[in-house]
JSON list of C-alpha atoms in Angstrom, two decimals:
[
{"chain": "T", "resi": 1, "resn": "MET", "atom": "CA", "xyz": [-55.35, 2.26, 24.49]},
{"chain": "T", "resi": 2, "resn": "ASN", "atom": "CA", "xyz": [-53.61, 5.33, 23.74]},
{"chain": "T", "resi": 3, "resn": "THR", "atom": "CA", "xyz": [-55.63, 8.00, 22.17]},
{"chain": "T", "resi": 4, "resn": "PRO", "atom": "CA", "xyz": [-53.35, 9.58, 18.87]},
{"chain": "T", "resi": 5, "resn": "LYS", "atom": "CA", "xyz": [-52.26, 12.99, 19.18]},
{"chain": "T", "resi": 6, "resn": "ARG", "atom": "CA", "xyz": [-54.29, 15.42, 17.36]},
{"chain": "T", "resi": 7, "resn": "TYR", "atom": "CA", "xyz": [-52.86, 18.24, 15.21]},
{"chain": "T", "resi": 8, "resn": "VAL", "atom": "CA", "xyz": [-53.45, 21.85, 16.68]},
{"chain": "T", "resi": 9, "resn": "GLY", "atom": "CA", "xyz": [-54.50, 23.30, 13.54]},
{"chain": "T", "resi": 10, "resn": "ILE", "atom": "CA", "xyz": [-52.54, 25.51, 11.20]},
{"chain": "T", "resi": 11, "resn": "TYR", "atom": "CA", "xyz": [-53.40, 28.70, 12.92]},
{"chain": "T", "resi": 12, "resn": "ASN", "atom": "CA", "xyz": [-52.61, 27.40, 16.51]},
{"chain": "T", "resi": 13, "resn": "ASP", "atom": "CA", "xyz": [-49.33, 25.98, 15.05]},
{"chain": "T", "resi": 14, "resn": "GLU", "atom": "CA", "xyz": [-45.88, 26.85, 16.29]},
{"chain": "T", "resi": 15, "resn": "GLN", "atom": "CA", "xyz": [-44.07, 29.74, 14.77]},
{"chain": "T", "resi": 16, "resn": "GLY", "atom": "CA", "xyz": [-47.48, 31.21, 13.44]},
{"chain": "T", "resi": 17, "resn": "GLY", "atom": "CA", "xyz": [-48.14, 28.37, 11.04]},
{"chain": "T", "resi": 18, "resn": "MET", "atom": "CA", "xyz": [-44.45, 28.09, 9.55]},
{"chain": "T", "resi": 19, "resn": "THR", "atom": "CA", "xyz": [-43.93, 24.44, 10.11]},
{"chain": "T", "resi": 20, "resn": "ASN", "atom": "CA", "xyz": [-43.60, 21.32, 7.92]},
{"chain": "T", "resi": 21, "resn": "ILE", "atom": "CA", "xyz": [-47.22, 20.55, 8.38]},
{"chain": "T", "resi": 22, "resn": "ALA", "atom": "CA", "xyz": [-48.64, 24.00, 7.75]},
{"chain": "T", "resi": 23, "resn": "LYS", "atom": "CA", "xyz": [-46.92, 24.01, 4.68]},
{"chain": "T", "resi": 24, "resn": "MET", "atom": "CA", "xyz": [-48.20, 20.91, 3.61]},
{"chain": "T", "resi": 25, "resn": "ILE", "atom": "CA", "xyz": [-51.71, 22.16, 4.65]},
{"chain": "T", "resi": 26, "resn": "ARG", "atom": "CA", "xyz": [-51.23, 25.15, 2.31]},
{"chain": "T", "resi": 27, "resn": "ASP", "atom": "CA", "xyz": [-50.00, 23.19, -0.27]},
{"chain": "T", "resi": 28, "resn": "ALA", "atom": "CA", "xyz": [-53.10, 21.20, -0.41]},
{"chain": "T", "resi": 29, "resn": "TRP", "atom": "CA", "xyz": [-55.18, 24.17, -0.20]},
{"chain": "T", "resi": 30, "resn": "LEU", "atom": "CA", "xyz": [-53.33, 25.10, -3.38]},
{"chain": "T", "resi": 31, "resn": "PHE", "atom": "CA", "xyz": [-54.25, 21.86, -5.17]},
{"chain": "T", "resi": 32, "resn": "ASP", "atom": "CA", "xyz": [-57.82, 21.86, -3.89]},
{"chain": "T", "resi": 33, "resn": "LEU", "atom": "CA", "xyz": [-57.53, 18.60, -1.85]},
{"chain": "T", "resi": 34, "resn": "ILE", "atom": "CA", "xyz": [-59.10, 20.63, 0.98]},
{"chain": "T", "resi": 35, "resn": "PRO", "atom": "CA", "xyz": [-61.01, 23.65, 1.36]},
{"chain": "T", "resi": 36, "resn": "GLU", "atom": "CA", "xyz": [-58.88, 26.99, 2.36]},
{"chain": "T", "resi": 37, "resn": "THR", "atom": "CA", "xyz": [-61.41, 26.96, 5.26]},
{"chain": "T", "resi": 38, "resn": "GLU", "atom": "CA", "xyz": [-59.97, 23.55, 6.64]},
{"chain": "T", "resi": 39, "resn": "THR", "atom": "CA", "xyz": [-57.12, 24.00, 9.32]},
{"chain": "T", "resi": 40, "resn": "CYS", "atom": "CA", "xyz": [-56.93, 20.22, 9.81]},
{"chain": "T", "resi": 41, "resn": "GLU", "atom": "CA", "xyz": [-57.59, 20.98, 13.67]},
{"chain": "T", "resi": 42, "resn": "GLY", "atom": "CA", "xyz": [-57.92, 17.86, 15.58]},
{"chain": "T", "resi": 43, "resn": "TRP", "atom": "CA", "xyz": [-56.78, 15.63, 12.75]},
{"chain": "T", "resi": 44, "resn": "VAL", "atom": "CA", "xyz": [-54.78, 12.51, 13.64]},
{"chain": "T", "resi": 45, "resn": "PRO", "atom": "CA", "xyz": [-51.51, 11.44, 12.20]},
{"chain": "T", "resi": 46, "resn": "THR", "atom": "CA", "xyz": [-53.08, 9.14, 9.90]},
{"chain": "T", "resi": 47, "resn": "GLN", "atom": "CA", "xyz": [-55.10, 11.86, 8.49]},
{"chain": "T", "resi": 48, "resn": "LEU", "atom": "CA", "xyz": [-52.14, 14.05, 7.92]},
{"chain": "T", "resi": 49, "resn": "GLN", "atom": "CA", "xyz": [-50.34, 11.25, 6.08]},
{"chain": "T", "resi": 50, "resn": "VAL", "atom": "CA", "xyz": [-53.28, 10.96, 3.70]},
{"chain": "T", "resi": 51, "resn": "LEU", "atom": "CA", "xyz": [-53.15, 14.37, 2.91]},
{"chain": "T", "resi": 52, "resn": "TYR", "atom": "CA", "xyz": [-49.22, 14.61, 2.71]},
{"chain": "T", "resi": 53, "resn": "GLU", "atom": "CA", "xyz": [-49.43, 11.63, 0.12]},
{"chain": "T", "resi": 54, "resn": "GLY", "atom": "CA", "xyz": [-51.94, 13.44, -1.94]},
{"chain": "T", "resi": 55, "resn": "VAL", "atom": "CA", "xyz": [-49.98, 16.71, -1.76]},
{"chain": "T", "resi": 56, "resn": "HIS", "atom": "CA", "xyz": [-46.63, 14.90, -2.92]},
{"chain": "T", "resi": 57, "resn": "ALA", "atom": "CA", "xyz": [-48.83, 13.48, -6.07]},
{"chain": "T", "resi": 58, "resn": "ALA", "atom": "CA", "xyz": [-50.25, 16.88, -6.85]},
{"chain": "T", "resi": 59, "resn": "TRP", "atom": "CA", "xyz": [-46.74, 18.50, -7.02]},
{"chain": "T", "resi": 60, "resn": "GLY", "atom": "CA", "xyz": [-45.24, 15.50, -9.08]},
{"chain": "T", "resi": 61, "resn": "PRO", "atom": "CA", "xyz": [-46.09, 17.11, -12.65]},
{"chain": "T", "resi": 62, "resn": "SER", "atom": "CA", "xyz": [-44.42, 20.44, -11.52]},
{"chain": "T", "resi": 63, "resn": "GLY", "atom": "CA", "xyz": [-41.46, 18.54, -10.10]},
{"chain": "T", "resi": 64, "resn": "HIS", "atom": "CA", "xyz": [-42.15, 20.25, -6.62]},
{"chain": "T", "resi": 65, "resn": "ILE", "atom": "CA", "xyz": [-41.08, 23.62, -8.25]},
{"chain": "T", "resi": 66, "resn": "PRO", "atom": "CA", "xyz": [-43.68, 26.72, -8.16]},
{"chain": "T", "resi": 67, "resn": "SER", "atom": "CA", "xyz": [-42.38, 28.23, -11.18]},
{"chain": "T", "resi": 68, "resn": "LYS", "atom": "CA", "xyz": [-43.38, 25.10, -13.17]},
{"chain": "T", "resi": 69, "resn": "LEU", "atom": "CA", "xyz": [-46.99, 25.58, -11.89]},
{"chain": "T", "resi": 70, "resn": "THR", "atom": "CA", "xyz": [-49.67, 26.63, -14.47]},
{"chain": "T", "resi": 71, "resn": "PRO", "atom": "CA", "xyz": [-50.20, 30.50, -14.42]},
{"chain": "T", "resi": 72, "resn": "GLU", "atom": "CA", "xyz": [-53.38, 30.16, -12.48]},
{"chain": "T", "resi": 73, "resn": "LEU", "atom": "CA", "xyz": [-51.76, 27.95, -9.78]},
{"chain": "T", "resi": 74, "resn": "GLN", "atom": "CA", "xyz": [-48.59, 30.37, -9.49]},
{"chain": "T", "resi": 75, "resn": "GLU", "atom": "CA", "xyz": [-50.87, 33.15, -8.72]},
{"chain": "T", "resi": 76, "resn": "LYS", "atom": "CA", "xyz": [-52.70, 31.15, -6.12]},
{"chain": "T", "resi": 77, "resn": "TYR", "atom": "CA", "xyz": [-49.52, 29.66, -4.56]},
{"chain": "T", "resi": 78, "resn": "PHE", "atom": "CA", "xyz": [-48.06, 33.12, -4.30]},
{"chain": "T", "resi": 79, "resn": "ARG", "atom": "CA", "xyz": [-51.26, 34.51, -2.53]},
{"chain": "T", "resi": 80, "resn": "ILE", "atom": "CA", "xyz": [-51.30, 31.70, -0.31]},
{"chain": "T", "resi": 81, "resn": "GLN", "atom": "CA", "xyz": [-47.64, 32.11, 0.43]},
{"chain": "T", "resi": 82, "resn": "GLU", "atom": "CA", "xyz": [-47.98, 35.89, 1.47]},
{"chain": "T", "resi": 83, "resn": "GLU", "atom": "CA", "xyz": [-51.08, 35.49, 3.49]},
{"chain": "T", "resi": 84, "resn": "ALA", "atom": "CA", "xyz": [-49.21, 32.72, 5.39]},
{"chain": "T", "resi": 85, "resn": "ILE", "atom": "CA", "xyz": [-46.24, 35.03, 5.91]},
{"chain": "T", "resi": 86, "resn": "LYS", "atom": "CA", "xyz": [-48.20, 38.34, 6.81]},
{"chain": "T", "resi": 87, "resn": "TYR", "atom": "CA", "xyz": [-50.29, 35.94, 9.50]},
{"chain": "T", "resi": 88, "resn": "ALA", "atom": "CA", "xyz": [-46.90, 34.26, 10.83]},
{"chain": "T", "resi": 89, "resn": "ARG", "atom": "CA", "xyz": [-45.23, 37.82, 11.31]},
{"chain": "T", "resi": 90, "resn": "GLU", "atom": "CA", "xyz": [-48.25, 39.34, 13.06]},
{"chain": "T", "resi": 91, "resn": "HIS", "atom": "CA", "xyz": [-48.06, 36.26, 15.22]},
{"chain": "T", "resi": 92, "resn": "GLY", "atom": "CA", "xyz": [-44.30, 36.35, 16.41]},
{"chain": "T", "resi": 93, "resn": "TRP", "atom": "CA", "xyz": [-42.81, 34.41, 13.66]},
{"chain": "T", "resi": 94, "resn": "ASN", "atom": "CA", "xyz": [-39.05, 35.49, 12.96]},
{"chain": "T", "resi": 95, "resn": "PRO", "atom": "CA", "xyz": [-37.68, 34.15, 9.94]},
{"chain": "T", "resi": 96, "resn": "GLU", "atom": "CA", "xyz": [-34.30, 35.00, 11.08]},
{"chain": "T", "resi": 97, "resn": "LEU", "atom": "CA", "xyz": [-32.23, 31.67, 12.00]},
{"chain": "T", "resi": 98, "resn": "GLY", "atom": "CA", "xyz": [-30.91, 31.48, 15.67]},
{"chain": "T", "resi": 99, "resn": "ASP", "atom": "CA", "xyz": [-27.49, 29.92, 16.62]},
{"chain": "T", "resi": 100, "resn": "ASP", "atom": "CA", "xyz": [-29.21, 26.62, 17.17]},
{"chain": "T", "resi": 101, "resn": "ASP", "atom": "CA", "xyz": [-31.22, 26.41, 14.03]}
]
């Protein structure tokens, strides 16, 4: 029987956490689907899929557009994003696209 691959956690993810999975985790923090202390380290793909579905539903009322969030959620959204960018840059993330990107 194959053991499912487990997620490394947002702070161990590639590019300093600037991946699609990490973005989804930050959005889950935004909507309080999981606490901001939850890194999802060790989660299996089915757990991440359930979280993704919750995040997708939570974004629905705002059309997935941050400027349509409530002022409180906008503030939280930008705080989380600023912290993520700072962390990623400190861990080697370069936002410039390469020739193969």
